[in-house]
Amino acid sequence: MGKLYDMLKKDVRYQEALKACINCGTCSAICPAASFYCYDPLEIMEIVQSQNETQLEELLKSDKIWYCGECLSCSTRCPRGNTPGLLIMALRKLSQDTGLFVESEKGRQQLALKRAIGDNIVRTGYCIYIDTMKPERHPESGPVYEWIYNNRDEVMKRMGANYKGDGPGPMRNIPQETLDEIKKIFDLSGGTELFENIEKYSEQKAKEMGLQFDETTDCEYFNEIFTKTTKKHTL
Amino acid sequence: MIIEGKQRIWADYQKEIADDHYFYVRSCIRQNFFPASEVTFWKIIRDYVHKDIFENEHHSSCSGIGYHSDVVPFTTTQAVVARQFALMTENGYKNLTSSCITSFGVYSEVLETWKNFPEELERTRDILYKATKREFEVPENVAHTSDLIFKYRNQINDMAKYRLVNVKTGEPLNGVEHIGCHYAKMFPSKGVGGAEHPYVLAGMIESWGGRVVDYPERRACCGFGFRQYFVQANRGYSVACTKRKFESMEPYKPDFILTNCPGCPYFLDRWQYVIAEMEGKTYGENGYGIPVLTYEELAGLVLGIDPWDLGLQMHQVSVEPLLDKMGISYDPVKKYLGVDNKNIGQPTCPSVLKV
């Protein structure tokens, strides 16, 4: 065993996910991602079981570990109680800890997710928040969402929400002391470190790719990873 | 068939749902996209079935969407979840009910992890105390909010003003139920009916007079996929998964789709608009889509709550065809008005999907 495998083994989800795979392929048969992307969860299970350090490093650098949608349908169907989706989550964490995620197009998208979802949690207490979900980034949300977004003060009030209000209720302002506690939890539990790693490795990659990089969601690198597909990923 | 044997087999598919005194934790997605559903849930639990439910304003996102987008480590998520448990404990509650399915899955995963790896529980207690000086007890009972509506479905039916019956033909309406993946796929024992025979939504439809439609892709994911939707370049995955479900259910002519996950109704609603725009294809009758409802919205309609107080105007697919079939009276003029009938304009019309 090598260094990467040792790191992977420490993740409790690896221990939960991979017990006694019999390579039957049921996970691949049930997987929605395998019916859309060039993706085969059984292949991931086999590489990890091989404990081959070179193959594992290649896997962590590849797009393959980023195709799963984490629906966890594989968990229900595996006849031996394995969960390839959970193993994928452990691999993704390792890929980010080691900086290898920036070597693949799908892996590089983690910066967009960190800035869109991760930062929201610490700044607002919500994973998603209407103020940051602009209709131009979500044309699929349709004209009704555009109307909601443009009139969100009124619409939220009409719905009985406590939008930006104090006290309990949907869409309330989450108090600053709560956000301070969340930030401290992130600092002490590795959440802030993961955020910083994603930013650091992404900035290095942007430089290597010759793309302008800053802290906004409108820099060249962000737009590249958020909107573009430069190779064929699908079946 | 020996009845006792049959009961023993099905005992594995039952779930204990606490009778009263619920500590409520909100859903990020439901608050943003279906805020009136959470308001309606509170109304039903407090005013219709007269149970005690409590919310502490200091609770937060469970971080689950970040966890499943792989930008929040599991250790962090465990500590954020522990903080919610600490608030529950401090307020004297033992039963937790979650509005979100992703959260419900995360709570289930965290509790199972703590059972199998006690050192993870100890580490979490340590992190939470150092960060917040808070301590906690694990909940005695964790239920998704759809479990509660399921539990009280017959009481709701007793108070029903409308039923899931076509008022013109007298026939039961056809309902497709779509269970959020993280409700029971990973931990089948946590859901009513498990992963194989989920009954939480089907039970509501049947109690309220409707007919549950079975179809080949019934258990398939809606296609949210976390990073597969949130990153614009990946959204083809999301719409492709949803389209497969629509194609599979279309021959059975569903009158509505019922969901328990906050994200699924959003995608099943919005992707109908997208498919119509991209391919000119609609799945409902006469150019309309298939109305997609949360269980709070459907319970609210059955109880006779005004459709616009339920927030049905926040859907892209029009719900009016379903309202007409159920014989529900509504004022179309009031659909897009603000508080005190304030005019706040209207959404533009899609070019294909009839609204």
Coordinates of C-alpha atoms in Angstrom, one line a residue:
Chain A
M1 CA 0.0 0.0 0.0
G2 CA 1.1 3.5 -0.6
K3 CA 0.6 7.0 0.8
L4 CA -2.7 7.8 -1.1
Y5 CA -4.3 4.5 -0.1
D6 CA -3.3 5.0 3.5
M7 CA -5.0 8.4 3.5
L8 CA -8.1 6.9 1.9
K9 CA -8.3 4.2 4.4
K10 CA -8.6 6.7 7.2
D11 CA -11.8 8.1 5.9
V12 CA -14.7 6.4 7.8
R13 CA -16.8 6.4 4.7
Y14 CA -14.2 4.2 2.9
Q15 CA -14.6 1.7 5.7
E16 CA -18.4 1.9 5.5
A17 CA -18.5 1.8 1.7
L18 CA -16.3 -1.1 0.8
K19 CA -16.6 -4.3 2.6
A20 CA -16.8 -7.3 0.3
C21 CA -17.4 -6.4 -3.3
I22 CA -18.0 -9.4 -5.5
N23 CA -17.7 -7.4 -8.8
C24 CA -21.2 -8.3 -9.9
G25 CA -21.8 -4.9 -11.5
T26 CA -25.3 -4.3 -10.0
C27 CA -24.1 -0.8 -9.0
S28 CA -23.4 0.0 -12.6
A29 CA -26.7 -1.4 -13.7
I30 CA -28.7 0.8 -11.3
C31 CA -26.6 3.9 -11.6
P32 CA -28.2 7.0 -13.3
A33 CA -24.8 8.5 -13.9
A34 CA -23.6 5.3 -15.7
S35 CA -26.5 5.7 -18.2
F36 CA -25.5 9.3 -19.1
Y37 CA -21.7 9.6 -18.6
C38 CA -18.8 7.3 -19.7
Y39 CA -18.8 6.0 -16.2
D40 CA -18.8 2.7 -14.5
P41 CA -18.9 2.5 -10.7
L42 CA -17.7 -1.1 -10.7
E43 CA -14.5 0.1 -12.4
I44 CA -13.9 2.5 -9.4
M45 CA -14.6 -0.3 -6.9
E46 CA -12.0 -2.5 -8.8
I47 CA -9.3 0.1 -8.9
V48 CA -9.7 0.9 -5.2
Q49 CA -9.7 -2.8 -4.3
S50 CA -6.5 -3.3 -6.3
Q51 CA -4.7 -1.0 -3.9
N52 CA -2.5 0.0 -6.8
E53 CA -1.0 3.4 -5.9
T54 CA -0.4 4.5 -9.5
Q55 CA -3.9 3.6 -10.6
L56 CA -5.4 5.3 -7.6
E57 CA -3.4 8.5 -8.4
E58 CA -4.7 8.4 -12.0
L59 CA -8.2 7.9 -10.7
L60 CA -7.9 11.0 -8.4
K61 CA -6.7 13.1 -11.3
S62 CA -9.5 11.9 -13.7
D63 CA -13.0 13.0 -14.5
K64 CA -14.3 9.6 -13.5
I65 CA -14.8 10.3 -9.8
W66 CA -16.9 13.4 -10.5
Y67 CA -19.7 11.8 -12.6
C68 CA -21.7 10.4 -9.7
G69 CA -24.8 12.3 -8.6
E70 CA -24.7 10.9 -5.1
C71 CA -28.3 9.6 -5.3
L72 CA -27.0 6.4 -3.4
S73 CA -29.2 4.1 -5.4
C74 CA -26.2 1.8 -5.4
S75 CA -26.5 1.4 -1.7
T76 CA -30.0 -0.1 -2.0
R77 CA -29.1 -2.6 -4.7
C78 CA -25.7 -3.9 -3.7
P79 CA -26.1 -7.5 -2.6
R80 CA -23.1 -7.2 -0.3
G81 CA -24.0 -4.0 1.5
N82 CA -21.4 -1.8 -0.2
T83 CA -22.0 1.8 -1.2
P84 CA -19.9 2.9 -4.2
G85 CA -21.4 6.4 -3.9
L86 CA -20.0 6.7 -0.5
L87 CA -16.6 5.5 -1.7
I88 CA -16.8 8.2 -4.4
M89 CA -17.3 10.8 -1.7
A90 CA -14.2 9.6 0.1
L91 CA -12.2 9.7 -3.2
R92 CA -13.4 13.2 -3.9
K93 CA -12.2 14.4 -0.5
L94 CA -8.8 12.8 -1.1
S95 CA -8.6 14.3 -4.6
Q96 CA -9.2 17.8 -3.1
D97 CA -6.9 17.3 -0.1
T98 CA -4.0 16.4 -2.5
G99 CA -4.8 19.0 -5.1
L100 CA -5.3 16.4 -7.8
F101 CA -8.8 17.6 -8.5
V102 CA -7.6 20.4 -10.7
E103 CA -6.1 17.9 -13.2
S104 CA -9.6 17.1 -14.5
E105 CA -12.3 19.3 -16.1
K106 CA -15.0 18.0 -13.9
G107 CA -12.8 18.2 -10.8
R108 CA -12.0 21.8 -11.4
Q109 CA -15.7 22.6 -11.0
Q110 CA -15.2 22.2 -7.2
L111 CA -14.2 25.9 -7.1
A112 CA -17.7 26.9 -8.4
L113 CA -19.4 24.6 -5.8
K114 CA -17.2 26.0 -3.0
R115 CA -18.1 29.5 -3.9
A116 CA -21.8 28.9 -4.7
I117 CA -22.7 26.5 -1.9
G118 CA -19.9 26.4 0.6
D119 CA -19.5 30.1 1.0
N120 CA -23.3 30.5 1.4
I121 CA -23.4 28.2 4.4
V122 CA -20.8 30.3 6.3
R123 CA -22.0 33.7 5.1
T124 CA -25.8 33.2 5.4
G125 CA -26.5 29.9 7.2
Y126 CA -28.2 28.6 4.1
C127 CA -26.8 26.2 1.5
I128 CA -28.7 28.1 -1.2
Y129 CA -30.1 31.6 -0.9
I130 CA -32.3 33.3 -3.3
D131 CA -30.3 36.6 -3.4
T132 CA -27.3 34.7 -4.8
M133 CA -29.3 32.6 -7.3
K134 CA -29.4 35.0 -10.2
P135 CA -31.8 34.1 -13.0
E136 CA -29.1 34.7 -15.7
R137 CA -27.2 31.8 -14.2
H138 CA -30.4 29.7 -14.1
P139 CA -32.2 30.1 -17.4
E140 CA -33.8 26.7 -16.8
S141 CA -35.7 28.1 -13.8
G142 CA -38.1 29.8 -16.3
P143 CA -40.0 33.0 -16.3
V144 CA -41.8 32.3 -13.1
Y145 CA -38.5 32.2 -11.2
E146 CA -37.4 35.5 -12.8
W147 CA -40.7 37.0 -11.5
I148 CA -40.1 35.6 -8.1
Y149 CA -36.5 36.8 -8.0
N150 CA -37.3 40.3 -9.2
N151 CA -40.2 40.6 -6.6
R152 CA -38.7 38.4 -3.9
D153 CA -39.5 40.8 -1.0
E154 CA -43.2 40.9 -1.9
V155 CA -43.5 37.2 -3.0
M156 CA -41.8 35.9 0.2
K157 CA -44.1 38.1 2.3
R158 CA -47.2 36.8 0.4
M159 CA -46.0 33.2 1.1
G160 CA -45.9 33.9 4.8
A161 CA -42.1 33.7 4.9
N162 CA -40.0 35.8 7.3
Y163 CA -37.6 36.9 4.6
K164 CA -34.7 38.8 6.1
G165 CA -36.6 39.2 9.4
D166 CA -35.6 38.5 12.9
G167 CA -36.9 35.5 14.9
P168 CA -38.1 32.1 13.5
G169 CA -39.7 31.3 10.2
P170 CA -38.8 30.5 6.6
M171 CA -36.0 32.7 5.1
R172 CA -35.3 34.5 8.4
N173 CA -32.0 36.2 8.8
I174 CA -29.9 33.7 10.6
P175 CA -28.4 35.6 13.6
Q176 CA -24.7 36.7 13.5
E177 CA -23.9 34.8 16.7
T178 CA -25.1 31.6 14.9
L179 CA -23.0 32.3 11.9
D180 CA -20.0 32.9 14.2
E181 CA -20.6 29.4 15.7
I182 CA -20.8 27.9 12.3
K183 CA -17.5 29.5 11.3
K184 CA -15.8 28.2 14.4
I185 CA -17.1 24.7 13.7
F186 CA -15.7 25.0 10.1
D187 CA -12.3 26.3 11.5
L188 CA -12.0 23.4 14.0
S189 CA -13.3 20.5 11.9
G190 CA -11.4 20.9 8.6
G191 CA -14.1 22.8 6.7
T192 CA -12.2 26.0 6.4
E193 CA -9.0 24.1 5.4
L194 CA -10.9 22.4 2.6
F195 CA -12.2 25.7 1.4
E196 CA -8.7 27.2 1.4
N197 CA -7.2 24.1 -0.4
I198 CA -9.8 24.4 -3.2
E199 CA -9.0 28.1 -3.6
K200 CA -5.2 27.6 -3.5
Y201 CA -5.0 24.8 -6.0
S202 CA -7.6 26.5 -8.3
E203 CA -5.5 29.7 -8.4
Q204 CA -2.4 27.7 -9.3
K205 CA -4.3 25.9 -12.0
A206 CA -5.7 29.2 -13.4
K207 CA -2.2 30.5 -13.7
E208 CA -1.1 27.4 -15.5
M209 CA -4.1 27.7 -17.9
G210 CA -3.4 31.4 -18.4
L211 CA -6.9 32.4 -17.1
Q212 CA -7.6 35.5 -15.0
F213 CA -8.5 34.5 -11.4
D214 CA -10.0 36.5 -8.6
E215 CA -12.4 35.9 -5.7
T216 CA -15.6 36.7 -7.7
T217 CA -17.9 34.4 -9.5
D218 CA -17.3 36.3 -12.7
C219 CA -13.5 35.9 -13.3
E220 CA -12.3 34.0 -16.4
Y221 CA -11.4 30.9 -14.5
F222 CA -14.8 30.7 -12.8
N223 CA -16.7 31.2 -16.1
E224 CA -14.6 28.5 -17.8
I225 CA -15.2 25.9 -15.1
F226 CA -18.9 26.8 -14.6
T227 CA -20.1 26.9 -18.1
K228 CA -17.7 25.1 -20.5
T229 CA -17.3 21.4 -21.5
T230 CA -14.2 21.0 -23.8
K231 CA -14.3 17.2 -24.1
K232 CA -16.8 14.4 -24.5
H233 CA -17.9 13.0 -21.1
T234 CA -21.2 11.4 -22.1
L235 CA -22.1 8.1 -23.7
Chain B
M1 CA -51.3 -17.1 3.7
I2 CA -50.9 -17.1 7.5
I3 CA -51.8 -13.6 8.7
E4 CA -49.2 -13.6 11.6
G5 CA -46.4 -14.5 9.2
K6 CA -47.5 -11.8 6.7
Q7 CA -47.5 -9.2 9.6
R8 CA -44.1 -10.4 10.7
I9 CA -42.6 -9.9 7.2
W10 CA -44.1 -6.4 6.8
A11 CA -43.0 -5.4 10.4
D12 CA -39.6 -4.7 8.9
Y13 CA -41.1 -2.0 6.7
Q14 CA -42.8 -0.1 9.5
K15 CA -41.3 3.0 11.0
E16 CA -41.9 4.4 14.4
I17 CA -42.9 8.1 14.2
A18 CA -43.2 10.1 17.4
D19 CA -46.7 11.0 18.6
D20 CA -46.0 14.6 19.6
H21 CA -43.5 17.3 20.6
Y22 CA -41.4 17.9 17.5
F23 CA -38.3 20.0 17.2
Y24 CA -38.5 21.3 13.6
V25 CA -35.5 22.0 11.4
R26 CA -36.0 23.8 8.1
S27 CA -34.9 23.0 4.6
C28 CA -32.8 25.4 2.6
I29 CA -34.3 24.5 -0.7
R30 CA -37.9 24.4 0.6
Q31 CA -37.6 27.8 2.2
N32 CA -36.2 29.3 -1.0
F33 CA -38.6 27.7 -3.5
F34 CA -41.6 26.5 -1.5
P35 CA -41.7 28.7 1.6
A36 CA -45.5 28.4 1.8
S37 CA -45.2 24.6 2.1
E38 CA -43.3 25.0 5.4
V39 CA -45.9 27.6 6.6
T40 CA -48.7 25.1 5.6
F41 CA -47.0 22.3 7.4
W42 CA -47.0 24.3 10.7
K43 CA -50.6 25.2 10.1
I44 CA -51.6 21.5 9.7
I45 CA -49.6 20.2 12.6
R46 CA -50.6 22.9 15.0
D47 CA -54.1 24.0 13.9
Y48 CA -55.5 20.8 12.3
V49 CA -54.0 17.9 14.3
H50 CA -53.1 19.9 17.4
K51 CA -49.6 18.8 18.1
D52 CA -46.7 20.6 19.7
I53 CA -44.0 21.7 17.3
F54 CA -41.1 24.1 18.0
E55 CA -38.4 25.9 16.0
N56 CA -35.3 27.6 17.3
E57 CA -34.3 30.6 15.2
H58 CA -30.6 29.8 15.8
H59 CA -30.7 26.5 13.8
S60 CA -29.0 26.6 10.4
S61 CA -28.5 24.7 7.2
C62 CA -27.3 21.2 8.2
S63 CA -24.6 21.7 5.5
G64 CA -26.0 18.6 3.6
I65 CA -26.1 20.2 0.2
G66 CA -22.5 21.3 0.7
Y67 CA -21.6 17.8 2.0
H68 CA -23.1 16.2 -1.1
S69 CA -21.4 18.7 -3.4
D70 CA -18.2 17.5 -1.7
V71 CA -17.1 21.0 -0.5
V72 CA -17.9 20.3 3.2
P73 CA -16.0 17.5 5.0
F74 CA -18.0 14.8 6.8
T75 CA -16.3 15.8 10.1
T76 CA -17.7 19.4 9.7
T77 CA -21.2 18.1 8.7
Q78 CA -21.2 15.9 11.8
A79 CA -20.5 18.9 14.0
V80 CA -23.1 21.1 12.3
V81 CA -25.7 18.4 12.8
A82 CA -24.6 18.0 16.4
R83 CA -25.2 21.7 16.9
Q84 CA -28.8 21.2 15.7
F85 CA -29.2 18.4 18.2
A86 CA -27.7 20.7 20.9
L87 CA -30.5 23.3 20.2
M88 CA -33.1 20.5 20.4
T89 CA -31.7 19.3 23.7
E90 CA -31.4 22.8 25.2
N91 CA -35.1 23.4 24.3
G92 CA -36.2 20.2 26.0
Y93 CA -37.1 18.2 22.9
K94 CA -36.3 14.6 22.0
N95 CA -38.0 14.2 18.7
L96 CA -36.5 15.8 15.6
T97 CA -38.4 16.4 12.4
S98 CA -36.6 17.6 9.3
S99 CA -38.3 19.4 6.4
C100 CA -35.5 18.4 4.0
I101 CA -34.7 14.9 2.6
T102 CA -31.0 15.6 2.1
S103 CA -30.9 16.7 5.8
F104 CA -32.9 13.6 6.8
G105 CA -30.4 11.4 4.9
V106 CA -27.5 13.3 6.6
Y107 CA -29.1 12.9 10.1
S108 CA -29.5 9.2 9.4
E109 CA -26.0 8.8 8.1
V110 CA -24.5 10.7 11.0
L111 CA -26.5 8.7 13.6
E112 CA -25.5 5.4 12.0
T113 CA -21.9 6.4 11.8
W114 CA -21.9 7.3 15.5
K115 CA -23.3 3.8 16.3
N116 CA -20.7 2.0 14.3
F117 CA -17.8 4.4 15.1
P118 CA -18.2 5.8 18.6
E119 CA -14.9 7.6 18.2
E120 CA -16.5 9.8 15.6
L121 CA -19.2 10.7 18.1
E122 CA -16.6 11.6 20.7
R123 CA -14.6 13.7 18.2
T124 CA -17.8 15.5 17.2
R125 CA -18.7 16.3 20.9
D126 CA -15.2 17.7 21.4
I127 CA -15.3 19.9 18.3
L128 CA -18.8 21.2 19.1
Y129 CA -17.9 22.0 22.7
K130 CA -14.7 23.8 21.7
A131 CA -16.5 25.8 19.0
T132 CA -19.7 26.6 20.8
K133 CA -19.6 25.3 24.4
R134 CA -22.7 23.3 23.6
E135 CA -23.5 19.7 24.5
F136 CA -26.2 17.5 23.1
E137 CA -28.2 14.3 23.4
V138 CA -29.0 12.3 20.2
P139 CA -32.7 12.4 19.3
E140 CA -34.9 9.6 20.4
N141 CA -36.9 9.8 17.2
V142 CA -36.0 11.3 13.8
A143 CA -38.8 11.8 11.2
H144 CA -39.1 13.5 7.9
T145 CA -42.0 15.9 7.9
S146 CA -43.7 13.8 5.2
D147 CA -43.7 11.0 7.8
L148 CA -45.8 13.2 10.0
I149 CA -48.3 14.1 7.3
F150 CA -48.4 10.3 6.5
K151 CA -49.1 9.6 10.2
Y152 CA -52.0 12.0 10.3
R153 CA -53.3 11.3 6.8
N154 CA -56.5 9.8 7.9
Q155 CA -57.2 12.7 10.3
I156 CA -56.6 15.0 7.4
N157 CA -59.0 13.0 5.3
D158 CA -61.6 13.3 8.0
M159 CA -61.4 17.1 7.7
A160 CA -61.2 17.1 3.9
K161 CA -63.1 19.6 1.8
Y162 CA -61.9 18.2 -1.4
R163 CA -60.8 14.7 -2.5
L164 CA -58.5 13.3 -5.1
V165 CA -61.4 12.4 -7.3
N166 CA -62.4 13.8 -10.7
V167 CA -65.6 15.7 -9.9
K168 CA -66.8 15.3 -13.5
T169 CA -66.3 11.5 -13.8
G170 CA -66.3 10.4 -10.2
E171 CA -63.1 8.5 -10.9
P172 CA -60.0 8.6 -8.6
L173 CA -57.3 10.9 -9.9
N174 CA -54.0 9.2 -11.0
G175 CA -51.1 10.3 -8.8
V176 CA -47.4 9.6 -9.5
E177 CA -45.4 9.6 -6.3
H178 CA -41.7 10.4 -6.3
I179 CA -39.7 9.7 -3.2
G180 CA -36.5 11.6 -2.6
C181 CA -33.5 9.3 -3.0
H182 CA -32.0 10.1 0.4
Y183 CA -35.3 9.3 2.2
A184 CA -34.6 5.5 2.3
K185 CA -32.3 4.3 -0.4
M186 CA -29.2 4.3 1.9
F187 CA -31.0 3.4 5.2
P188 CA -34.2 1.6 4.2
S189 CA -35.3 1.1 7.9
K190 CA -35.5 4.9 8.3
G191 CA -38.4 5.2 5.8
V192 CA -42.0 4.1 5.8
G193 CA -42.1 1.0 3.6
G194 CA -38.3 1.0 3.3
A195 CA -36.6 1.5 -0.1
E196 CA -38.4 -1.4 -1.8
H197 CA -42.0 -0.5 -0.9
P198 CA -42.0 3.2 0.1
Y199 CA -45.5 4.0 1.2
V200 CA -45.1 7.5 2.7
L201 CA -46.6 9.3 -0.3
A202 CA -48.7 6.5 -1.7
G203 CA -50.5 6.2 1.7
M204 CA -51.5 9.9 1.4
I205 CA -52.8 9.6 -2.1
E206 CA -54.8 6.5 -1.2
S207 CA -56.2 8.0 2.0
W208 CA -57.3 11.1 0.1
G209 CA -59.2 9.2 -2.6
G210 CA -56.6 9.0 -5.4
R211 CA -55.1 6.1 -7.3
V212 CA -51.3 5.5 -7.2
V213 CA -49.7 5.0 -10.6
D214 CA -47.0 2.4 -11.0
Y215 CA -44.5 2.9 -13.9
P216 CA -41.1 1.5 -14.9
E217 CA -38.9 4.4 -13.7
R218 CA -40.9 5.0 -10.5
R219 CA -37.9 4.7 -8.2
A220 CA -35.4 6.5 -10.5
C221 CA -33.7 9.7 -9.2
C222 CA -35.1 13.0 -10.4
G223 CA -31.6 13.9 -11.6
F224 CA -30.7 16.6 -9.1
G225 CA -27.3 15.1 -8.5
F226 CA -26.0 18.1 -6.5
R227 CA -22.9 19.1 -8.6
Q228 CA -24.8 17.8 -11.7
Y229 CA -27.4 20.6 -11.3
F230 CA -25.5 23.4 -9.5
V231 CA -22.8 23.6 -12.2
Q232 CA -24.2 24.9 -15.4
A233 CA -22.0 22.7 -17.6
N234 CA -23.4 19.6 -16.0
R235 CA -27.2 20.3 -16.2
G236 CA -27.6 17.9 -19.2
Y237 CA -27.3 15.1 -16.7
S238 CA -30.1 16.5 -14.6
V239 CA -32.6 17.1 -17.4
A240 CA -31.8 13.8 -19.1
C241 CA -32.6 11.8 -15.9
T242 CA -35.9 13.8 -15.4
K243 CA -36.9 13.3 -19.0
R244 CA -36.5 9.6 -18.7
K245 CA -39.0 9.6 -15.8
F246 CA -41.5 11.7 -17.8
E247 CA -41.3 9.5 -20.8
S248 CA -41.9 6.5 -18.6
M249 CA -44.9 7.9 -16.7
E250 CA -46.5 9.6 -19.7
P251 CA -48.5 6.6 -21.0
Y252 CA -50.2 6.3 -17.6
K253 CA -51.7 9.8 -17.9
P254 CA -50.9 11.0 -14.4
D255 CA -53.1 13.9 -13.1
F256 CA -50.3 15.0 -10.7
I257 CA -46.9 14.2 -9.3
L258 CA -46.4 14.1 -5.5
T259 CA -43.0 14.5 -3.9
N260 CA -41.4 14.6 -0.5
C261 CA -38.0 16.0 -1.2
P262 CA -37.8 19.8 -1.5
G263 CA -35.5 19.6 -4.6
C264 CA -37.4 17.0 -6.6
P265 CA -40.6 19.1 -7.1
Y266 CA -38.4 22.0 -8.3
F267 CA -36.6 19.9 -10.9
L268 CA -39.7 17.9 -12.0
D269 CA -41.5 21.3 -12.5
R270 CA -38.8 23.4 -14.1
W271 CA -37.4 20.7 -16.5
Q272 CA -40.9 20.3 -18.0
Y273 CA -40.5 24.0 -19.0
V274 CA -37.1 23.3 -20.4
I275 CA -38.1 20.2 -22.4
A276 CA -41.0 22.1 -23.8
E277 CA -38.7 24.9 -24.9
M278 CA -36.0 22.6 -26.3
E279 CA -38.1 19.9 -27.9
G280 CA -41.7 21.3 -28.1
K281 CA -42.8 18.3 -25.9
T282 CA -45.3 18.6 -23.1
Y283 CA -46.5 15.8 -20.9
G284 CA -49.8 16.9 -19.5
E285 CA -53.1 17.3 -21.4
N286 CA -53.7 20.0 -24.0
G287 CA -50.2 21.5 -24.0
Y288 CA -50.0 21.8 -20.2
G289 CA -47.5 20.1 -18.0
I290 CA -48.1 17.6 -15.3
P291 CA -48.6 19.5 -12.0
V292 CA -45.9 18.7 -9.4
L293 CA -46.8 19.2 -5.8
T294 CA -45.2 19.0 -2.4
Y295 CA -47.1 16.8 0.2
E296 CA -47.9 20.0 2.2
E297 CA -49.5 21.6 -0.9
L298 CA -51.6 18.5 -1.6
A299 CA -52.7 18.2 2.0
G300 CA -53.5 21.9 2.0
L301 CA -55.7 21.5 -1.2
V302 CA -57.5 18.5 0.4
L303 CA -58.1 20.7 3.5
G304 CA -59.5 23.5 1.4
I305 CA -56.7 26.1 1.9
D306 CA -56.6 28.7 -0.9
P307 CA -54.2 27.5 -3.7
W308 CA -52.5 30.9 -3.8
D309 CA -52.0 30.8 0.0
L310 CA -50.2 27.5 -0.6
G311 CA -47.8 29.1 -3.0
L312 CA -48.9 27.2 -6.1
Q313 CA -48.2 30.4 -8.2
M314 CA -44.5 29.7 -7.6
H315 CA -44.7 26.7 -9.9
Q316 CA -43.8 27.0 -13.5
V317 CA -46.2 24.2 -14.5
S318 CA -49.8 25.4 -14.0
V319 CA -51.8 23.6 -11.3
E320 CA -55.1 24.8 -12.6
P321 CA -55.9 21.6 -14.5
L322 CA -55.7 19.7 -11.2
L323 CA -57.7 22.3 -9.3
D324 CA -60.4 22.0 -12.0
K325 CA -60.5 18.2 -11.8
M326 CA -60.8 18.3 -8.0
G327 CA -63.5 21.0 -8.2
I328 CA -61.5 23.5 -6.2
S329 CA -62.7 27.1 -6.7
Y330 CA -60.0 29.7 -7.1
D331 CA -59.7 33.3 -8.3
P332 CA -57.3 33.5 -11.3
V333 CA -57.0 37.2 -10.9
K334 CA -55.4 36.9 -7.5
K335 CA -52.7 34.4 -8.6
Y336 CA -49.8 36.7 -8.9
L337 CA -50.9 39.5 -6.5
G338 CA -48.7 40.5 -3.5
V339 CA -49.8 41.1 0.0
D340 CA -53.1 43.1 0.3
N341 CA -53.7 42.5 -3.4
K342 CA -50.7 44.6 -4.5
N343 CA -50.0 44.4 -8.2
I344 CA -46.4 43.1 -8.6
G345 CA -46.7 42.2 -12.3
Q346 CA -46.8 38.7 -13.7
P347 CA -44.3 36.2 -15.1
T348 CA -43.9 36.2 -18.9
C349 CA -45.5 33.2 -20.7
P350 CA -43.3 30.4 -21.9
S351 CA -43.3 30.0 -25.7
V352 CA -44.4 26.3 -25.7
L353 CA -45.7 25.2 -22.3
K354 CA -49.3 26.3 -21.7
V355 CA -49.8 28.2 -18.5

